[in-house]
PDB file of C-alpha atoms in Angstrom:
ATOM      1  CA  MET R 260      19.339  13.730 -16.534  1.00 74.00           C
ATOM      2  CA  THR R 261      20.909  15.405 -13.482  1.00 86.00           C
ATOM      3  CA  ILE R 262      18.470  15.753 -10.518  1.00 93.00           C
ATOM      4  CA  GLU R 263      18.636  17.660  -7.275  1.00 95.00           C
ATOM      5  CA  GLU R 264      17.722  16.384  -3.821  1.00 97.00           C
ATOM      6  CA  HIS R 265      17.075  18.718  -0.921  1.00 96.00           C
ATOM      7  CA  ALA R 266      16.278  17.920   2.751  1.00 97.00           C
ATOM      8  CA  LEU R 267      13.185  19.502   4.217  1.00 96.00           C
ATOM      9  CA  ALA R 268      12.055  20.260   7.809  1.00 98.00           C
ATOM     10  CA  PHE R 269       8.522  21.240   8.389  1.00 98.00           C
ATOM     11  CA  ARG R 270       6.108  21.558  11.336  1.00 98.00           C
ATOM     12  CA  CYS R 271       3.135  19.407  12.118  1.00 98.00           C
ATOM     13  CA  HIS R 272       1.561  20.905  15.166  1.00 97.00           C
ATOM     14  CA  GLU R 273       4.402  21.111  17.740  1.00 97.00           C
ATOM     15  CA  ASP R 274       6.679  18.567  16.078  1.00 98.00           C
ATOM     16  CA  TRP R 275       9.311  18.835  13.423  1.00 98.00           C
ATOM     17  CA  LEU R 276       9.045  16.431  10.466  1.00 98.00           C
ATOM     18  CA  TYR R 277      11.807  15.613   8.038  1.00 98.00           C
ATOM     19  CA  GLY R 278      11.699  14.646   4.295  1.00 98.00           C
ATOM     20  CA  VAL R 279      13.649  14.777   1.082  1.00 98.00           C
ATOM     21  CA  VAL R 280      12.479  16.281  -2.202  1.00 98.00           C
ATOM     22  CA  SER R 281      13.805  14.930  -5.554  1.00 97.00           C
ATOM     23  CA  LEU R 282      13.703  17.436  -8.326  1.00 96.00           C
ATOM     24  CA  PRO R 283      14.227  17.237 -12.065  1.00 94.00           C
ATOM     25  CA  PRO R 284      15.591  20.284 -13.967  1.00 91.00           C
ATOM     26  CA  GLY R 285      12.992  22.896 -14.961  1.00 88.00           C
ATOM     27  CA  GLU R 286       9.530  23.618 -13.613  1.00 88.00           C
ATOM     28  CA  CYS R 287       7.178  20.833 -12.494  1.00 90.00           C
ATOM     29  CA  THR R 288       3.410  20.980 -12.214  1.00 94.00           C
ATOM     30  CA  ARG R 289       2.827  17.491 -10.991  1.00 95.00           C
ATOM     31  CA  GLY R 290       4.530  15.687  -8.130  1.00 97.00           C
ATOM     32  CA  VAL R 291       4.345  12.387  -6.173  1.00 98.00           C
ATOM     33  CA  LEU R 292       4.222  12.304  -2.384  1.00 98.00           C
ATOM     34  CA  ILE R 293       5.342   8.882  -1.225  1.00 98.00           C
ATOM     35  CA  VAL R 294       3.273   7.712   1.819  1.00 97.00           C
ATOM     36  CA  VAL R 295       5.247   5.396   3.957  1.00 92.00           C
ATOM     37  CA  GLY R 296       3.473   2.312   5.302  1.00 83.00           C
ATOM     38  CA  GLY R 297       3.897   0.357   8.464  1.00 78.00           C
ATOM     39  CA  PRO R 298       6.834   0.963  10.907  1.00 82.00           C
ATOM     40  CA  GLN R 299       9.071   2.341   8.216  1.00 88.00           C
ATOM     41  CA  TYR R 300      10.811   5.562   7.395  1.00 91.00           C
ATOM     42  CA  ARG R 301      11.383   7.524   4.191  1.00 94.00           C
ATOM     43  CA  ALA R 302      13.915   5.065   2.516  1.00 94.00           C
ATOM     44  CA  GLY R 303      11.315   2.212   2.308  1.00 92.00           C
ATOM     45  CA  SER R 304      11.967  -1.530   2.213  1.00 92.00           C
ATOM     46  CA  HIS R 305      14.925  -2.323  -0.042  1.00 94.00           C
ATOM     47  CA  ARG R 306      15.300   1.472  -0.532  1.00 95.00           C
ATOM     48  CA  GLN R 307      12.358   1.372  -2.869  1.00 96.00           C
ATOM     49  CA  PHE R 308      11.058   4.896  -1.839  1.00 97.00           C
ATOM     50  CA  THR R 309      14.510   6.489  -2.379  1.00 97.00           C
ATOM     51  CA  LEU R 310      14.971   4.611  -5.811  1.00 97.00           C
ATOM     52  CA  LEU R 311      11.428   5.493  -6.936  1.00 98.00           C
ATOM     53  CA  ALA R 312      11.793   9.245  -6.102  1.00 98.00           C
ATOM     54  CA  ARG R 313      15.063   9.400  -8.059  1.00 97.00           C
ATOM     55  CA  SER R 314      13.594   7.433 -11.030  1.00 97.00           C
ATOM     56  CA  LEU R 315      10.550   9.826 -11.120  1.00 97.00           C
ATOM     57  CA  ALA R 316      12.870  12.850 -10.938  1.00 96.00           C
ATOM     58  CA  GLN R 317      15.007  11.492 -13.755  1.00 95.00           C
ATOM     59  CA  ASN R 318      11.835  11.316 -15.831  1.00 94.00           C
ATOM     60  CA  GLY R 319      10.757  14.857 -15.179  1.00 94.00           C
ATOM     61  CA  ILE R 320       8.455  14.254 -12.145  1.00 96.00           C
ATOM     62  CA  ALA R 321       9.096  15.848  -8.660  1.00 97.00           C
ATOM     63  CA  ALA R 322       8.828  13.529  -5.757  1.00 98.00           C
ATOM     64  CA  MET R 323       8.907  13.841  -1.889  1.00 98.00           C
ATOM     65  CA  ARG R 324       9.268  11.197   0.750  1.00 98.00           C
ATOM     66  CA  PHE R 325       9.183  11.987   4.488  1.00 97.00           C
ATOM     67  CA  ASP R 326       8.902  10.490   7.973  1.00 97.00           C
ATOM     68  CA  TYR R 327       5.619  10.525   9.938  1.00 96.00           C
ATOM     69  CA  ARG R 328       5.604  11.868  13.404  1.00 97.00           C
ATOM     70  CA  GLY R 329       7.380   9.390  15.724  1.00 96.00           C
ATOM     71  CA  MET R 330       9.103   7.578  12.888  1.00 95.00           C
ATOM     72  CA  GLY R 331      12.606   7.905  11.359  1.00 94.00           C
ATOM     73  CA  ASP R 332      14.046  11.268  12.271  1.00 95.00           C
ATOM     74  CA  SER R 333      10.758  13.023  12.859  1.00 97.00           C
ATOM     75  CA  GLN R 334       9.570  14.184  16.248  1.00 97.00           C
ATOM     76  CA  GLY R 335       6.398  13.245  18.094  1.00 96.00           C
ATOM     77  CA  GLU R 336       4.568  10.129  19.211  1.00 95.00           C
ATOM     78  CA  PRO R 337       4.029   7.293  16.794  1.00 93.00           C
ATOM     79  CA  ARG R 338       0.510   6.821  15.380  1.00 91.00           C
ATOM     80  CA  ASP R 339      -1.132   4.296  13.099  1.00 92.00           C
ATOM     81  CA  PHE R 340      -1.991   4.736   9.491  1.00 93.00           C
ATOM     82  CA  LEU R 341      -5.568   5.924  10.094  1.00 91.00           C
ATOM     83  CA  SER R 342      -4.337   8.734  12.212  1.00 94.00           C
ATOM     84  CA  VAL R 343      -1.863  10.569   9.914  1.00 96.00           C
ATOM     85  CA  GLU R 344      -4.145  13.090   8.128  1.00 96.00           C
ATOM     86  CA  ASP R 345      -2.305  16.051   9.730  1.00 97.00           C
ATOM     87  CA  ASP R 346       0.977  14.592   8.751  1.00 97.00           C
ATOM     88  CA  LEU R 347      -0.112  14.190   5.158  1.00 98.00           C
ATOM     89  CA  ARG R 348      -1.493  17.670   5.018  1.00 98.00           C
ATOM     90  CA  ALA R 349       1.638  19.198   6.494  1.00 98.00           C
ATOM     91  CA  ALA R 350       3.816  17.220   3.990  1.00 98.00           C
ATOM     92  CA  ILE R 351       1.734  18.458   1.071  1.00 98.00           C
ATOM     93  CA  ASP R 352       2.067  22.066   2.385  1.00 98.00           C
ATOM     94  CA  ALA R 353       5.841  21.554   2.552  1.00 98.00           C
ATOM     95  CA  PHE R 354       6.086  19.971  -0.788  1.00 98.00           C
ATOM     96  CA  THR R 355       4.084  22.671  -2.591  1.00 97.00           C
ATOM     97  CA  SER R 356       6.151  25.319  -0.808  1.00 96.00           C
ATOM     98  CA  ALA R 357       9.471  23.725  -1.892  1.00 96.00           C
ATOM     99  CA  VAL R 358       8.217  23.288  -5.466  1.00 96.00           C
ATOM    100  CA  PRO R 359       6.035  26.431  -6.203  1.00 92.00           C
ATOM    101  CA  GLY R 360       4.928  25.270  -9.615  1.00 92.00           C
ATOM    102  CA  LEU R 361       3.178  22.162  -8.384  1.00 95.00           C
ATOM    103  CA  ARG R 362      -0.455  21.974  -9.146  1.00 93.00           C
ATOM    104  CA  ASP R 363      -1.285  18.295  -8.964  1.00 95.00           C
ATOM    105  CA  ILE R 364      -0.264  15.949  -6.090  1.00 98.00           C
ATOM    106  CA  VAL R 365      -0.301  12.177  -6.475  1.00 98.00           C
ATOM    107  CA  LEU R 366      -0.266  10.170  -3.341  1.00 98.00           C
ATOM    108  CA  TRP R 367       1.761   6.914  -3.710  1.00 98.00           C
ATOM    109  CA  GLY R 368       1.463   4.319  -0.951  1.00 97.00           C
ATOM    110  CA  LEU R 369       2.382   0.698  -0.265  1.00 97.00           C
ATOM    111  CA  CYS R 370       0.299  -1.539   2.027  1.00 96.00           C
ATOM    112  CA  ASP R 371      -1.155   0.626   4.884  1.00 94.00           C
ATOM    113  CA  GLY R 372       0.405   3.675   3.304  1.00 97.00           C
ATOM    114  CA  ALA R 373      -1.953   2.925   0.366  1.00 97.00           C
ATOM    115  CA  SER R 374      -4.868   2.721   2.839  1.00 96.00           C
ATOM    116  CA  ALA R 375      -3.823   6.034   4.460  1.00 97.00           C
ATOM    117  CA  SER R 376      -3.728   7.589   1.019  1.00 98.00           C
ATOM    118  CA  VAL R 377      -7.161   6.415   0.153  1.00 97.00           C
ATOM    119  CA  THR R 378      -8.771   7.682   3.361  1.00 96.00           C
ATOM    120  CA  TYR R 379      -7.156  11.066   3.032  1.00 97.00           C
ATOM    121  CA  ALA R 380      -7.341  11.919  -0.693  1.00 98.00           C
ATOM    122  CA  ALA R 381     -10.925  13.253  -0.929  1.00 97.00           C
ATOM    123  CA  THR R 382     -10.263  15.631   1.935  1.00 97.00           C
ATOM    124  CA  ASP R 383      -7.654  17.665   0.035  1.00 98.00           C
ATOM    125  CA  ALA R 384      -8.341  19.202  -3.347  1.00 97.00           C
ATOM    126  CA  ARG R 385      -4.654  19.322  -4.113  1.00 97.00           C
ATOM    127  CA  VAL R 386      -4.569  15.515  -4.424  1.00 98.00           C
ATOM    128  CA  ARG R 387      -5.412  14.593  -8.038  1.00 97.00           C
ATOM    129  CA  GLY R 388      -4.302  11.021  -8.286  1.00 98.00           C
ATOM    130  CA  LEU R 389      -3.563   7.866  -6.234  1.00 98.00           C
ATOM    131  CA  VAL R 390      -1.072   5.068  -6.704  1.00 98.00           C
ATOM    132  CA  LEU R 391      -1.893   2.103  -4.536  1.00 98.00           C
ATOM    133  CA  LEU R 392       0.320  -0.895  -4.057  1.00 97.00           C
ATOM    134  CA  ASN R 393      -1.001  -3.905  -2.221  1.00 97.00           C
ATOM    135  CA  PRO R 394      -3.625  -1.934  -0.178  1.00 96.00           C
ATOM    136  CA  TRP R 395      -4.184  -3.085   3.364  1.00 94.00           C
ATOM    137  CA  VAL R 396      -7.836  -4.075   4.080  1.00 91.00           C
ATOM    138  CA  ARG R 397      -7.012  -6.627   6.767  1.00 83.00           C
ATOM    139  CA  THR R 398      -9.650  -8.173   8.966  1.00 80.00           C
ATOM    140  CA  ASP R 399      -9.439 -11.431  10.919  1.00 75.00           C
ATOM    141  CA  ASN R 400     -12.203 -13.026   8.758  1.00 76.00           C
ATOM    142  CA  GLY R 401     -10.697 -11.661   5.622  1.00 70.00           C
ATOM    143  CA  ILE R 402      -7.280 -13.057   6.061  1.00 70.00           C
ATOM    144  CA  ALA R 403      -8.679 -16.360   7.191  1.00 71.00           C
ATOM    145  CA  ARG R 404     -10.644 -16.735   4.091  1.00 73.00           C
ATOM    146  CA  THR R 405      -7.720 -15.633   1.907  1.00 75.00           C
ATOM    147  CA  THR R 406      -5.336 -17.994   3.585  1.00 73.00           C
ATOM    148  CA  LEU R 407      -7.625 -20.979   3.174  1.00 69.00           C
ATOM    149  CA  LYS R 408      -8.435 -20.098  -0.376  1.00 71.00           C
ATOM    150  CA  HIS R 409      -4.898 -19.466  -1.617  1.00 67.00           C
ATOM    151  CA  TYR R 410      -2.338 -20.770   0.767  1.00 66.00           C
ATOM    152  CA  TYR R 411      -3.896 -23.998   1.927  1.00 64.00           C
ATOM    153  CA  ARG R 412      -5.337 -24.811  -1.578  1.00 66.00           C
ATOM    154  CA  GLU R 413      -1.889 -24.486  -3.068  1.00 68.00           C
ATOM    155  CA  ARG R 414      -0.374 -26.582  -0.227  1.00 66.00           C
ATOM    156  CA  LEU R 415      -2.943 -29.425  -0.680  1.00 66.00           C
ATOM    157  CA  MET R 416      -2.079 -29.516  -4.327  1.00 68.00           C
ATOM    158  CA  ASP R 417       1.652 -29.541  -3.761  1.00 69.00           C
ATOM    159  CA  ALA R 418       3.197 -33.058  -3.990  1.00 70.00           C
ATOM    160  CA  ALA R 419       6.158 -31.939  -1.838  1.00 72.00           C
ATOM    161  CA  PHE R 420       3.633 -31.076   1.056  1.00 67.00           C
ATOM    162  CA  TRP R 421       2.243 -34.768   0.930  1.00 65.00           C
ATOM    163  CA  ARG R 422       5.745 -36.294   0.743  1.00 70.00           C
ATOM    164  CA  ASP R 423       6.742 -34.470   3.899  1.00 72.00           C
ATOM    165  CA  VAL R 424       3.538 -35.598   5.641  1.00 67.00           C
ATOM    166  CA  LEU R 425       4.113 -39.174   4.633  1.00 69.00           C
ATOM    167  CA  ARG R 426       7.742 -39.066   5.799  1.00 71.00           C
ATOM    168  CA  GLY R 427       6.783 -37.530   9.125  1.00 72.00           C
ATOM    169  CA  LYS R 428       8.433 -34.194   8.502  1.00 69.00           C
ATOM    170  CA  LEU R 429       5.135 -32.305   8.930  1.00 65.00           C
ATOM    171  CA  SER R 430       2.439 -32.888  11.537  1.00 66.00           C
ATOM    172  CA  TYR R 431      -0.811 -33.818   9.668  1.00 60.00           C
ATOM    173  CA  THR R 432      -2.821 -33.178  12.844  1.00 68.00           C
ATOM    174  CA  ARG R 433      -1.291 -29.821  13.494  1.00 66.00           C
ATOM    175  CA  SER R 434      -1.929 -28.704   9.916  1.00 65.00           C
ATOM    176  CA  LEU R 435      -5.542 -29.913  10.112  1.00 65.00           C
ATOM    177  CA  LYS R 436      -6.063 -28.115  13.458  1.00 66.00           C
ATOM    178  CA  SER R 437      -4.687 -24.852  11.840  1.00 66.00           C
ATOM    179  CA  MET R 438      -6.972 -25.245   8.902  1.00 63.00           C
ATOM    180  CA  LEU R 439     -10.049 -25.763  11.097  1.00 66.00           C
ATOM    181  CA  GLN R 440      -9.248 -22.758  13.278  1.00 66.00           C
ATOM    182  CA  LEU R 441      -8.939 -20.616  10.049  1.00 62.00           C
ATOM    183  CA  ALA R 442     -12.287 -22.039   8.865  1.00 65.00           C
ATOM    184  CA  ARG R 443     -13.935 -20.956  12.087  1.00 62.00           C
ATOM    185  CA  MET R 444     -12.540 -17.466  11.673  1.00 64.00           C
ATOM    186  CA  ALA R 445     -13.588 -17.215   8.033  1.00 62.00           C
ATOM    187  CA  LEU R 446     -17.141 -18.279   8.903  1.00 60.00           C
ATOM    188  CA  GLY R 447     -17.686 -15.821  11.710  1.00 61.00           C
ATOM    189  CA  SER R 448     -16.317 -13.950  14.734  1.00 52.00           C
ATOM    190  CA  PRO R 449     -15.356 -15.978  17.696  1.00 46.00           C
ATOM    191  CA  SER R 450     -17.337 -15.395  20.810  1.00 47.00           C
ATOM    192  CA  GLY R 451     -16.178 -12.541  22.948  1.00 48.00           C
ATOM    193  CA  ALA R 452     -14.468 -10.716  19.979  1.00 49.00           C
ATOM    194  CA  ARG R 453     -17.450  -8.969  18.603  1.00 51.00           C
ATOM    195  CA  ALA R 454     -16.249  -5.378  19.277  1.00 50.00           C
ATOM    196  CA  LYS R 455     -12.814  -6.174  17.828  1.00 52.00           C
ATOM    197  CA  ALA R 456     -14.328  -7.695  14.745  1.00 52.00           C
ATOM    198  CA  SER R 457     -16.518  -4.746  14.393  1.00 54.00           C
ATOM    199  CA  ASP R 458     -13.574  -2.345  14.454  1.00 54.00           C
ATOM    200  CA  GLN R 459     -11.688  -4.405  11.848  1.00 53.00           C
ATOM    201  CA  ASP R 460     -14.730  -4.689   9.555  1.00 57.00           C
ATOM    202  CA  ALA R 461     -14.920  -0.924   9.439  1.00 88.00           C
ATOM    203  CA  LEU R 462     -11.434  -0.732   7.487  1.00 91.00           C
ATOM    204  CA  PRO R 463     -12.951  -2.087   4.260  1.00 92.00           C
ATOM    205  CA  ASP R 464     -15.885   0.180   4.480  1.00 93.00           C
ATOM    206  CA  ARG R 465     -13.541   3.169   5.263  1.00 94.00           C
ATOM    207  CA  MET R 466     -11.548   2.143   2.187  1.00 94.00           C
ATOM    208  CA  TYR R 467     -14.528   1.955   0.018  1.00 95.00           C
ATOM    209  CA  ALA R 468     -15.856   5.304   1.167  1.00 96.00           C
ATOM    210  CA  GLY R 469     -12.493   6.950   0.635  1.00 96.00           C
ATOM    211  CA  MET R 470     -12.141   5.579  -2.924  1.00 95.00           C
ATOM    212  CA  HIS R 471     -15.822   6.302  -3.821  1.00 96.00           C
ATOM    213  CA  ALA R 472     -15.518   9.937  -2.590  1.00 97.00           C
ATOM    214  CA  PHE R 473     -12.240  10.501  -4.569  1.00 97.00           C
ATOM    215  CA  ASP R 474     -12.922  11.231  -8.247  1.00 95.00           C
ATOM    216  CA  GLY R 475      -9.373  11.280  -9.695  1.00 97.00           C
ATOM    217  CA  PRO R 476      -7.430   8.671 -11.520  1.00 98.00           C
ATOM    218  CA  VAL R 477      -6.165   5.663  -9.505  1.00 98.00           C
ATOM    219  CA  LEU R 478      -3.399   3.212 -10.371  1.00 98.00           C
ATOM    220  CA  VAL R 479      -3.530  -0.126  -8.483  1.00 98.00           C
ATOM    221  CA  VAL R 480      -0.457  -2.401  -8.510  1.00 98.00           C
ATOM    222  CA  LEU R 481      -0.722  -5.867  -6.966  1.00 97.00           C
ATOM    223  CA  SER R 482       1.851  -8.511  -6.178  1.00 97.00           C
ATOM    224  CA  GLY R 483       0.919 -12.013  -7.214  1.00 96.00           C
ATOM    225  CA  ALA R 484       2.779 -13.713  -4.257  1.00 95.00           C
ATOM    226  CA  ASP R 485       1.300 -11.680  -1.448  1.00 94.00           C
ATOM    227  CA  LEU R 486      -1.584 -12.478   0.821  1.00 92.00           C
ATOM    228  CA  THR R 487      -2.336  -8.882   1.457  1.00 94.00           C
ATOM    229  CA  ALA R 488      -2.913  -8.217  -2.293  1.00 95.00           C
ATOM    230  CA  ARG R 489      -4.906 -11.410  -2.564  1.00 93.00           C
ATOM    231  CA  GLU R 490      -7.127 -10.316   0.473  1.00 92.00           C
ATOM    232  CA  PHE R 491      -7.711  -6.996  -1.386  1.00 93.00           C
ATOM    233  CA  CYS R 492      -8.598  -8.863  -4.598  1.00 93.00           C
ATOM    234  CA  ASP R 493     -10.953 -11.165  -2.725  1.00 91.00           C
ATOM    235  CA  LEU R 494     -12.686  -8.146  -1.143  1.00 90.00           C
ATOM    236  CA  ALA R 495     -12.915  -6.449  -4.543  1.00 87.00           C
ATOM    237  CA  GLN R 496     -14.437  -9.569  -6.148  1.00 89.00           C
ATOM    238  CA  ALA R 497     -16.884 -10.286  -3.361  1.00 85.00           C
ATOM    239  CA  THR R 498     -19.378  -7.359  -3.648  1.00 90.00           C
ATOM    240  CA  PRO R 499     -20.791  -5.562  -6.677  1.00 94.00           C
ATOM    241  CA  LYS R 500     -20.082  -2.070  -5.244  1.00 94.00           C
ATOM    242  CA  TRP R 501     -16.304  -2.883  -5.113  1.00 94.00           C
ATOM    243  CA  GLN R 502     -16.425  -4.393  -8.633  1.00 95.00           C
ATOM    244  CA  ARG R 503     -18.027  -1.219  -9.987  1.00 95.00           C
ATOM    245  CA  LEU R 504     -15.522   0.947  -8.225  1.00 95.00           C
ATOM    246  CA  LEU R 505     -12.474  -0.865  -9.386  1.00 95.00           C
ATOM    247  CA  GLY R 506     -14.031  -1.363 -12.890  1.00 95.00           C
ATOM    248  CA  ALA R 507     -14.384   2.362 -13.533  1.00 96.00           C
ATOM    249  CA  ARG R 508     -12.342   3.820 -16.386  1.00 96.00           C
ATOM    250  CA  ARG R 509     -10.502   6.059 -13.966  1.00 97.00           C
ATOM    251  CA  VAL R 510      -8.948   2.940 -12.357  1.00 97.00           C
ATOM    252  CA  THR R 511      -5.925   1.250 -13.893  1.00 98.00           C
ATOM    253  CA  ARG R 512      -4.766  -2.073 -12.525  1.00 96.00           C
ATOM    254  CA  PHE R 513      -1.476  -3.986 -13.016  1.00 97.00           C
ATOM    255  CA  GLN R 514      -0.168  -7.117 -11.454  1.00 97.00           C
ATOM    256  CA  LEU R 515       3.315  -8.509 -11.011  1.00 97.00           C
ATOM    257  CA  ASP R 516       2.710 -12.348 -10.790  1.00 95.00           C
ATOM    258  CA  GLN R 517       5.875 -13.351  -9.061  1.00 96.00           C
ATOM    259  CA  ALA R 518       6.462 -10.215  -6.811  1.00 97.00           C
ATOM    260  CA  ASP R 519       6.241 -10.329  -3.089  1.00 96.00           C
ATOM    261  CA  HIS R 520       4.706  -7.822  -0.791  1.00 95.00           C
ATOM    262  CA  THR R 521       7.589  -5.352  -0.702  1.00 95.00           C
ATOM    263  CA  PHE R 522       8.865  -5.851  -4.327  1.00 96.00           C
ATOM    264  CA  SER R 523      12.097  -7.146  -2.981  1.00 96.00           C
ATOM    265  CA  ARG R 524      13.827  -7.579  -6.354  1.00 97.00           C
ATOM    266  CA  GLN R 525      15.182  -4.809  -8.473  1.00 97.00           C
ATOM    267  CA  ALA R 526      13.446  -5.888 -11.568  1.00 97.00           C
ATOM    268  CA  TRP R 527      10.070  -5.650  -9.660  1.00 97.00           C
ATOM    269  CA  ARG R 528      10.940  -2.205  -8.186  1.00 97.00           C
ATOM    270  CA  ASP R 529      11.992  -0.930 -11.667  1.00 97.00           C
ATOM    271  CA  GLN R 530       8.721  -2.234 -13.204  1.00 98.00           C
ATOM    272  CA  VAL R 531       6.732  -0.401 -10.562  1.00 98.00           C
ATOM    273  CA  ALA R 532       8.676   2.872 -11.162  1.00 97.00           C
ATOM    274  CA  ARG R 533       8.088   2.428 -14.982  1.00 97.00           C
ATOM    275  CA  TRP R 534       4.337   1.848 -14.545  1.00 98.00           C
ATOM    276  CA  THR R 535       4.106   4.876 -12.136  1.00 98.00           C
ATOM    277  CA  GLY R 536       5.960   7.268 -14.510  1.00 96.00           C
ATOM    278  CA  ASP R 537       4.030   6.057 -17.627  1.00 97.00           C
ATOM    279  CA  TRP R 538       0.707   6.398 -15.807  1.00 97.00           C
ATOM    280  CA  MET R 539       1.639   9.883 -14.516  1.00 95.00           C
ATOM    281  CA  ARG R 540       2.209  11.035 -18.011  1.00 93.00           C
ATOM    282  CA  SER R 541      -1.039   9.345 -19.368  1.00 95.00           C
ATOM    283  CA  TRP R 542      -3.499  11.885 -17.884  1.00 93.00           C
TER     284      TRP R 542
END
């Protein structure tokens, strides 16, 4: 299938933002807005966002990727993922103007792009679905617990680790000191950091509130070899309210056991694109 790609320029307050729309032949009623995470621009890690947009368009689904203010080619001051509501609204305005037949917008985000999508979705009736890859719910206590549970447990079970310790290649005391420091963080906030911990603890609550308020279908894709994904899983398993939320029929979950955080191999990116396309056509 031959697709078309068009560059877009659109305003967000006083700044110009830039993006690319990938279009299949014929009219589209459903489209995917790719929400960039972290200090990235519209191509994505390993060009995943570019390749995903083209794959979706080749399967009859319009897609748009763009740069936030202050990133890539867009004007303005950089801002964090919890301060991009106006950017997302402006991008959806531009997307629906460029593709007049669009009725349903799906936000697709990786890491803190997923978190930005969750906190925005319920505020815009045009958003009808969410695709969340390795959502970012990071807190100091959370990552300490996750690291102890997954990383250090696997290290302690690894014969190669103990061989290196016995041969003097690794410092046993340094590893033990690191583990104890993580254990203190996992058990509670260090003194003097109460305000910081409070701010960080608010992120899981904001994520829960956003997903709870949004009533559309959600696809969650997790990497098996990623501490960010494992921290999200640990959070989801820790409380009944998260278990009920992610256990709802409107939530679909997949996991790629060997994949890393950014799906750095082509096979992993292709699988994510297939899951996204199949899920888009399933409702």
